[in-house]
Amino acid sequence: MRISARADYAVRAALQLAASRDDAPLKAEAIADAQDIPHKFLESILNDMRRGGLVLSQRGGNGGYRLARPADSISIADVIRTVDGPLVSVRGVRPPELSYSGAAESLLPLWIALRSNVREILEGVSLAEVASAQLPDAVAALTNTPGAWVNP
């Protein structure tokens, strides 16, 4: 599974908003600088997130962006889906829409299982948890499995 630059930047921007201690909106430039995200690319991402109902924008001198809901009610999956679409697809197709035959027939349940596990993790972790470095125990435990940090 690949996480696109767009999804990575969107999650990082959302986390920057979640970590904001006051209720004042953050300017896109401040988010871009804090997270080392290209400003123009971030503007496009923030617009997608606004249209997707994850952030609110305010114009003017005191304007900027803020989360549309509390950070504990926005999952990482919500952010990724808003900017990139489905969490798992095969050749751009959602797994239930695929069919295989012969020796590859059991590949479909594998893709479905993969999607289920990705959903379980990304839907089960909120922006608030990541921003406060308080990952759920089940997710934190996965980082301690043998080989988790090793690239094969």
mmCIF file with all atom_site columns, C-alpha atoms in Angstrom:
data_model
loop_
_atom_site.group_PDB
_atom_site.id
_atom_site.type_symbol
_atom_site.label_atom_id
_atom_site.label_alt_id
_atom_site.label_comp_id
_atom_site.label_asym_id
_atom_site.label_entity_id
_atom_site.label_seq_id
_atom_site.pdbx_PDB_ins_code
_atom_site.Cartn_x
_atom_site.Cartn_y
_atom_site.Cartn_z
_atom_site.occupancy
_atom_site.B_iso_or_equiv
_atom_site.pdbx_formal_charge
_atom_site.auth_seq_id
_atom_site.auth_comp_id
_atom_site.auth_asym_id
_atom_site.auth_atom_id
_atom_site.pdbx_PDB_model_num
ATOM 1   C CA . MET A 1 1   ? 0.000   0.000   0.000   1.00 0.00 ? 1   MET A CA 1
ATOM 2   C CA . ARG A 1 2   ? 1.254   3.471   -0.824  1.00 0.00 ? 2   ARG A CA 1
ATOM 3   C CA . ILE A 1 3   ? 0.340   6.684   0.929   1.00 0.00 ? 3   ILE A CA 1
ATOM 4   C CA . SER A 1 4   ? 0.433   9.481   -1.640  1.00 0.00 ? 4   SER A CA 1
ATOM 5   C CA . ALA A 1 5   ? 2.212   12.769  -0.987  1.00 0.00 ? 5   ALA A CA 1
ATOM 6   C CA . ARG A 1 6   ? -1.226  14.408  -1.115  1.00 0.00 ? 6   ARG A CA 1
ATOM 7   C CA . ALA A 1 7   ? -2.566  12.140  1.652   1.00 0.00 ? 7   ALA A CA 1
ATOM 8   C CA . ASP A 1 8   ? 0.593   12.532  3.747   1.00 0.00 ? 8   ASP A CA 1
ATOM 9   C CA . TYR A 1 9   ? 0.446   16.321  3.459   1.00 0.00 ? 9   TYR A CA 1
ATOM 10  C CA . ALA A 1 10  ? -3.287  16.361  4.233   1.00 0.00 ? 10  ALA A CA 1
ATOM 11  C CA . VAL A 1 11  ? -2.831  14.305  7.391   1.00 0.00 ? 11  VAL A CA 1
ATOM 12  C CA . ARG A 1 12  ? 0.102   16.462  8.497   1.00 0.00 ? 12  ARG A CA 1
ATOM 13  C CA . ALA A 1 13  ? -1.889  19.656  7.878   1.00 0.00 ? 13  ALA A CA 1
ATOM 14  C CA . ALA A 1 14  ? -4.863  18.253  9.796   1.00 0.00 ? 14  ALA A CA 1
ATOM 15  C CA . LEU A 1 15  ? -2.559  17.292  12.663  1.00 0.00 ? 15  LEU A CA 1
ATOM 16  C CA . GLN A 1 16  ? -1.139  20.822  12.720  1.00 0.00 ? 16  GLN A CA 1
ATOM 17  C CA . LEU A 1 17  ? -4.701  22.135  13.014  1.00 0.00 ? 17  LEU A CA 1
ATOM 18  C CA . ALA A 1 18  ? -5.508  19.546  15.699  1.00 0.00 ? 18  ALA A CA 1
ATOM 19  C CA . ALA A 1 19  ? -2.451  20.571  17.709  1.00 0.00 ? 19  ALA A CA 1
ATOM 20  C CA . SER A 1 20  ? -3.404  24.243  17.637  1.00 0.00 ? 20  SER A CA 1
ATOM 21  C CA . ARG A 1 21  ? -4.009  25.249  21.239  1.00 0.00 ? 21  ARG A CA 1
ATOM 22  C CA . ASP A 1 22  ? -6.321  28.182  20.679  1.00 0.00 ? 22  ASP A CA 1
ATOM 23  C CA . ASP A 1 23  ? -9.445  28.555  18.589  1.00 0.00 ? 23  ASP A CA 1
ATOM 24  C CA . ALA A 1 24  ? -7.851  31.009  16.165  1.00 0.00 ? 24  ALA A CA 1
ATOM 25  C CA . PRO A 1 25  ? -7.596  29.841  12.564  1.00 0.00 ? 25  PRO A CA 1
ATOM 26  C CA . LEU A 1 26  ? -4.176  28.963  11.189  1.00 0.00 ? 26  LEU A CA 1
ATOM 27  C CA . LYS A 1 27  ? -2.989  30.498  7.959   1.00 0.00 ? 27  LYS A CA 1
ATOM 28  C CA . ALA A 1 28  ? -2.035  28.106  5.181   1.00 0.00 ? 28  ALA A CA 1
ATOM 29  C CA . GLU A 1 29  ? 1.448   29.644  5.099   1.00 0.00 ? 29  GLU A CA 1
ATOM 30  C CA . ALA A 1 30  ? 1.956   28.823  8.785   1.00 0.00 ? 30  ALA A CA 1
ATOM 31  C CA . ILE A 1 31  ? 0.830   25.222  8.267   1.00 0.00 ? 31  ILE A CA 1
ATOM 32  C CA . ALA A 1 32  ? 3.043   24.879  5.182   1.00 0.00 ? 32  ALA A CA 1
ATOM 33  C CA . ASP A 1 33  ? 6.061   26.258  7.047   1.00 0.00 ? 33  ASP A CA 1
ATOM 34  C CA . ALA A 1 34  ? 5.488   24.146  10.160  1.00 0.00 ? 34  ALA A CA 1
ATOM 35  C CA . GLN A 1 35  ? 5.144   20.922  8.167   1.00 0.00 ? 35  GLN A CA 1
ATOM 36  C CA . ASP A 1 36  ? 7.486   21.709  5.259   1.00 0.00 ? 36  ASP A CA 1
ATOM 37  C CA . ILE A 1 37  ? 4.688   21.354  2.694   1.00 0.00 ? 37  ILE A CA 1
ATOM 38  C CA . PRO A 1 38  ? 4.741   23.264  -0.612  1.00 0.00 ? 38  PRO A CA 1
ATOM 39  C CA . HIS A 1 39  ? 2.321   26.155  -0.074  1.00 0.00 ? 39  HIS A CA 1
ATOM 40  C CA . LYS A 1 40  ? 0.462   25.965  -3.408  1.00 0.00 ? 40  LYS A CA 1
ATOM 41  C CA . PHE A 1 41  ? -0.006  22.202  -3.054  1.00 0.00 ? 41  PHE A CA 1
ATOM 42  C CA . LEU A 1 42  ? -1.281  22.702  0.498   1.00 0.00 ? 42  LEU A CA 1
ATOM 43  C CA . GLU A 1 43  ? -3.833  25.294  -0.657  1.00 0.00 ? 43  GLU A CA 1
ATOM 44  C CA . SER A 1 44  ? -5.288  22.726  -3.062  1.00 0.00 ? 44  SER A CA 1
ATOM 45  C CA . ILE A 1 45  ? -5.373  20.089  -0.321  1.00 0.00 ? 45  ILE A CA 1
ATOM 46  C CA . LEU A 1 46  ? -7.026  22.461  2.160   1.00 0.00 ? 46  LEU A CA 1
ATOM 47  C CA . ASN A 1 47  ? -9.666  23.317  -0.453  1.00 0.00 ? 47  ASN A CA 1
ATOM 48  C CA . ASP A 1 48  ? -10.424 19.608  -0.870  1.00 0.00 ? 48  ASP A CA 1
ATOM 49  C CA . MET A 1 49  ? -10.615 19.238  2.895   1.00 0.00 ? 49  MET A CA 1
ATOM 50  C CA . ARG A 1 50  ? -12.960 22.240  3.095   1.00 0.00 ? 50  ARG A CA 1
ATOM 51  C CA . ARG A 1 51  ? -15.235 20.801  0.390   1.00 0.00 ? 51  ARG A CA 1
ATOM 52  C CA . GLY A 1 52  ? -15.089 17.453  2.219   1.00 0.00 ? 52  GLY A CA 1
ATOM 53  C CA . GLY A 1 53  ? -16.290 19.058  5.443   1.00 0.00 ? 53  GLY A CA 1
ATOM 54  C CA . LEU A 1 54  ? -13.112 18.483  7.449   1.00 0.00 ? 54  LEU A CA 1
ATOM 55  C CA . VAL A 1 55  ? -11.928 22.083  7.719   1.00 0.00 ? 55  VAL A CA 1
ATOM 56  C CA . LEU A 1 56  ? -13.532 25.476  7.818   1.00 0.00 ? 56  LEU A CA 1
ATOM 57  C CA . SER A 1 57  ? -11.952 28.508  6.204   1.00 0.00 ? 57  SER A CA 1
ATOM 58  C CA . GLN A 1 58  ? -12.227 32.109  7.251   1.00 0.00 ? 58  GLN A CA 1
ATOM 59  C CA . ARG A 1 59  ? -11.234 35.026  5.045   1.00 0.00 ? 59  ARG A CA 1
ATOM 60  C CA . GLY A 1 60  ? -9.626  38.265  6.150   1.00 0.00 ? 60  GLY A CA 1
ATOM 61  C CA . GLY A 1 61  ? -6.710  39.416  8.223   1.00 0.00 ? 61  GLY A CA 1
ATOM 62  C CA . ASN A 1 62  ? -7.568  37.018  11.040  1.00 0.00 ? 62  ASN A CA 1
ATOM 63  C CA . GLY A 1 63  ? -8.513  34.309  8.591   1.00 0.00 ? 63  GLY A CA 1
ATOM 64  C CA . GLY A 1 64  ? -7.173  30.867  8.015   1.00 0.00 ? 64  GLY A CA 1
ATOM 65  C CA . TYR A 1 65  ? -8.249  27.280  8.573   1.00 0.00 ? 65  TYR A CA 1
ATOM 66  C CA . ARG A 1 66  ? -9.536  25.281  11.506  1.00 0.00 ? 66  ARG A CA 1
ATOM 67  C CA . LEU A 1 67  ? -10.971 21.814  11.906  1.00 0.00 ? 67  LEU A CA 1
ATOM 68  C CA . ALA A 1 68  ? -14.706 21.601  11.248  1.00 0.00 ? 68  ALA A CA 1
ATOM 69  C CA . ARG A 1 69  ? -15.181 19.076  14.079  1.00 0.00 ? 69  ARG A CA 1
ATOM 70  C CA . PRO A 1 70  ? -13.289 18.143  17.220  1.00 0.00 ? 70  PRO A CA 1
ATOM 71  C CA . ALA A 1 71  ? -10.011 16.358  16.455  1.00 0.00 ? 71  ALA A CA 1
ATOM 72  C CA . ASP A 1 72  ? -11.133 13.282  18.380  1.00 0.00 ? 72  ASP A CA 1
ATOM 73  C CA . SER A 1 73  ? -14.014 12.811  15.939  1.00 0.00 ? 73  SER A CA 1
ATOM 74  C CA . ILE A 1 74  ? -11.890 12.903  12.770  1.00 0.00 ? 74  ILE A CA 1
ATOM 75  C CA . SER A 1 75  ? -10.049 9.709   11.870  1.00 0.00 ? 75  SER A CA 1
ATOM 76  C CA . ILE A 1 76  ? -6.925  9.470   9.777   1.00 0.00 ? 76  ILE A CA 1
ATOM 77  C CA . ALA A 1 77  ? -9.078  7.511   7.294   1.00 0.00 ? 77  ALA A CA 1
ATOM 78  C CA . ASP A 1 78  ? -11.464 10.483  7.013   1.00 0.00 ? 78  ASP A CA 1
ATOM 79  C CA . VAL A 1 79  ? -8.600  12.729  5.928   1.00 0.00 ? 79  VAL A CA 1
ATOM 80  C CA . ILE A 1 80  ? -7.120  10.267  3.441   1.00 0.00 ? 80  ILE A CA 1
ATOM 81  C CA . ARG A 1 81  ? -10.494 9.485   1.849   1.00 0.00 ? 81  ARG A CA 1
ATOM 82  C CA . THR A 1 82  ? -11.263 13.188  1.494   1.00 0.00 ? 82  THR A CA 1
ATOM 83  C CA . VAL A 1 83  ? -8.152  13.928  -0.549  1.00 0.00 ? 83  VAL A CA 1
ATOM 84  C CA . ASP A 1 84  ? -7.412  10.565  -2.208  1.00 0.00 ? 84  ASP A CA 1
ATOM 85  C CA . GLY A 1 85  ? -10.625 8.552   -2.316  1.00 0.00 ? 85  GLY A CA 1
ATOM 86  C CA . PRO A 1 86  ? -10.848 4.891   -1.219  1.00 0.00 ? 86  PRO A CA 1
ATOM 87  C CA . LEU A 1 87  ? -8.201  3.627   1.186   1.00 0.00 ? 87  LEU A CA 1
ATOM 88  C CA . VAL A 1 88  ? -7.492  0.486   -0.839  1.00 0.00 ? 88  VAL A CA 1
ATOM 89  C CA . SER A 1 89  ? -8.004  -0.066  -4.526  1.00 0.00 ? 89  SER A CA 1
ATOM 90  C CA . VAL A 1 90  ? -6.474  -2.367  -7.095  1.00 0.00 ? 90  VAL A CA 1
ATOM 91  C CA . ARG A 1 91  ? -5.687  -0.664  -10.383 1.00 0.00 ? 91  ARG A CA 1
ATOM 92  C CA . GLY A 1 92  ? -8.093  2.089   -9.275  1.00 0.00 ? 92  GLY A CA 1
ATOM 93  C CA . VAL A 1 93  ? -10.943 -0.372  -8.659  1.00 0.00 ? 93  VAL A CA 1
ATOM 94  C CA . ARG A 1 94  ? -12.431 -1.150  -5.258  1.00 0.00 ? 94  ARG A CA 1
ATOM 95  C CA . PRO A 1 95  ? -11.862 -4.807  -4.307  1.00 0.00 ? 95  PRO A CA 1
ATOM 96  C CA . PRO A 1 96  ? -15.534 -5.918  -4.279  1.00 0.00 ? 96  PRO A CA 1
ATOM 97  C CA . GLU A 1 97  ? -15.813 -4.847  -7.918  1.00 0.00 ? 97  GLU A CA 1
ATOM 98  C CA . LEU A 1 98  ? -13.012 -7.209  -8.981  1.00 0.00 ? 98  LEU A CA 1
ATOM 99  C CA . SER A 1 99  ? -13.201 -10.811 -10.051 1.00 0.00 ? 99  SER A CA 1
ATOM 100 C CA . TYR A 1 100 ? -10.478 -13.373 -10.615 1.00 0.00 ? 100 TYR A CA 1
ATOM 101 C CA . SER A 1 101 ? -10.491 -16.900 -11.943 1.00 0.00 ? 101 SER A CA 1
ATOM 102 C CA . GLY A 1 102 ? -8.323  -19.972 -11.829 1.00 0.00 ? 102 GLY A CA 1
ATOM 103 C CA . ALA A 1 103 ? -5.182  -19.821 -9.725  1.00 0.00 ? 103 ALA A CA 1
ATOM 104 C CA . ALA A 1 104 ? -5.834  -16.135 -8.887  1.00 0.00 ? 104 ALA A CA 1
ATOM 105 C CA . GLU A 1 105 ? -9.374  -16.721 -7.587  1.00 0.00 ? 105 GLU A CA 1
ATOM 106 C CA . SER A 1 106 ? -8.348  -16.517 -3.922  1.00 0.00 ? 106 SER A CA 1
ATOM 107 C CA . LEU A 1 107 ? -6.617  -13.195 -4.541  1.00 0.00 ? 107 LEU A CA 1
ATOM 108 C CA . LEU A 1 108 ? -9.884  -11.300 -4.038  1.00 0.00 ? 108 LEU A CA 1
ATOM 109 C CA . PRO A 1 109 ? -10.301 -12.388 -0.394  1.00 0.00 ? 109 PRO A CA 1
ATOM 110 C CA . LEU A 1 110 ? -6.682  -11.328 0.174   1.00 0.00 ? 110 LEU A CA 1
ATOM 111 C CA . TRP A 1 111 ? -7.414  -7.809  -1.119  1.00 0.00 ? 111 TRP A CA 1
ATOM 112 C CA . ILE A 1 112 ? -10.588 -7.686  0.996   1.00 0.00 ? 112 ILE A CA 1
ATOM 113 C CA . ALA A 1 113 ? -8.604  -8.736  4.095   1.00 0.00 ? 113 ALA A CA 1
ATOM 114 C CA . LEU A 1 114 ? -5.996  -6.083  3.357   1.00 0.00 ? 114 LEU A CA 1
ATOM 115 C CA . ARG A 1 115 ? -8.696  -3.427  3.032   1.00 0.00 ? 115 ARG A CA 1
ATOM 116 C CA . SER A 1 116 ? -10.284 -4.573  6.281   1.00 0.00 ? 116 SER A CA 1
ATOM 117 C CA . ASN A 1 117 ? -6.999  -4.273  8.183   1.00 0.00 ? 117 ASN A CA 1
ATOM 118 C CA . VAL A 1 118 ? -6.187  -0.877  6.690   1.00 0.00 ? 118 VAL A CA 1
ATOM 119 C CA . ARG A 1 119 ? -9.666  0.360   7.627   1.00 0.00 ? 119 ARG A CA 1
ATOM 120 C CA . GLU A 1 120 ? -9.363  -1.037  11.145  1.00 0.00 ? 120 GLU A CA 1
ATOM 121 C CA . ILE A 1 121 ? -6.155  0.900   11.764  1.00 0.00 ? 121 ILE A CA 1
ATOM 122 C CA . LEU A 1 122 ? -6.888  4.163   9.945   1.00 0.00 ? 122 LEU A CA 1
ATOM 123 C CA . GLU A 1 123 ? -10.516 4.430   11.069  1.00 0.00 ? 123 GLU A CA 1
ATOM 124 C CA . GLY A 1 124 ? -9.505  3.564   14.625  1.00 0.00 ? 124 GLY A CA 1
ATOM 125 C CA . VAL A 1 125 ? -7.011  6.408   15.067  1.00 0.00 ? 125 VAL A CA 1
ATOM 126 C CA . SER A 1 126 ? -8.131  10.010  15.473  1.00 0.00 ? 126 SER A CA 1
ATOM 127 C CA . LEU A 1 127 ? -6.262  13.211  14.755  1.00 0.00 ? 127 LEU A CA 1
ATOM 128 C CA . ALA A 1 128 ? -6.349  13.955  18.481  1.00 0.00 ? 128 ALA A CA 1
ATOM 129 C CA . GLU A 1 129 ? -4.595  10.674  19.305  1.00 0.00 ? 129 GLU A CA 1
ATOM 130 C CA . VAL A 1 130 ? -1.797  11.228  16.806  1.00 0.00 ? 130 VAL A CA 1
ATOM 131 C CA . ALA A 1 131 ? -1.410  14.920  17.683  1.00 0.00 ? 131 ALA A CA 1
ATOM 132 C CA . SER A 1 132 ? -1.048  14.006  21.364  1.00 0.00 ? 132 SER A CA 1
ATOM 133 C CA . ALA A 1 133 ? 1.239   11.004  20.632  1.00 0.00 ? 133 ALA A CA 1
ATOM 134 C CA . GLN A 1 134 ? -1.297  8.676   22.254  1.00 0.00 ? 134 GLN A CA 1
ATOM 135 C CA . LEU A 1 135 ? -1.765  5.958   19.650  1.00 0.00 ? 135 LEU A CA 1
ATOM 136 C CA . PRO A 1 136 ? -4.250  3.221   20.567  1.00 0.00 ? 136 PRO A CA 1
ATOM 137 C CA . ASP A 1 137 ? -2.527  0.263   22.236  1.00 0.00 ? 137 ASP A CA 1
ATOM 138 C CA . ALA A 1 138 ? -3.329  -2.109  19.358  1.00 0.00 ? 138 ALA A CA 1
ATOM 139 C CA . VAL A 1 139 ? -1.724  0.241   16.847  1.00 0.00 ? 139 VAL A CA 1
ATOM 140 C CA . ALA A 1 140 ? 1.303   0.922   19.037  1.00 0.00 ? 140 ALA A CA 1
ATOM 141 C CA . ALA A 1 141 ? 1.759   -2.829  19.491  1.00 0.00 ? 141 ALA A CA 1
ATOM 142 C CA . LEU A 1 142 ? 1.973   -3.306  15.717  1.00 0.00 ? 142 LEU A CA 1
ATOM 143 C CA . THR A 1 143 ? 5.041   -1.061  15.661  1.00 0.00 ? 143 THR A CA 1
ATOM 144 C CA . ASN A 1 144 ? 6.787   -3.510  17.996  1.00 0.00 ? 144 ASN A CA 1
ATOM 145 C CA . THR A 1 145 ? 6.309   -6.620  15.878  1.00 0.00 ? 145 THR A CA 1
ATOM 146 C CA . PRO A 1 146 ? 9.459   -8.226  14.452  1.00 0.00 ? 146 PRO A CA 1
ATOM 147 C CA . GLY A 1 147 ? 10.404  -6.562  11.221  1.00 0.00 ? 147 GLY A CA 1
ATOM 148 C CA . ALA A 1 148 ? 7.972   -3.647  11.556  1.00 0.00 ? 148 ALA A CA 1
ATOM 149 C CA . TRP A 1 149 ? 10.716  -1.081  11.018  1.00 0.00 ? 149 TRP A CA 1
ATOM 150 C CA . VAL A 1 150 ? 12.681  -3.103  8.455   1.00 0.00 ? 150 VAL A CA 1
ATOM 151 C CA . ASN A 1 151 ? 12.280  -2.680  4.699   1.00 0.00 ? 151 ASN A CA 1
ATOM 152 C CA . PRO A 1 152 ? 12.450  -6.058  2.953   1.00 0.00 ? 152 PRO A CA 1
#
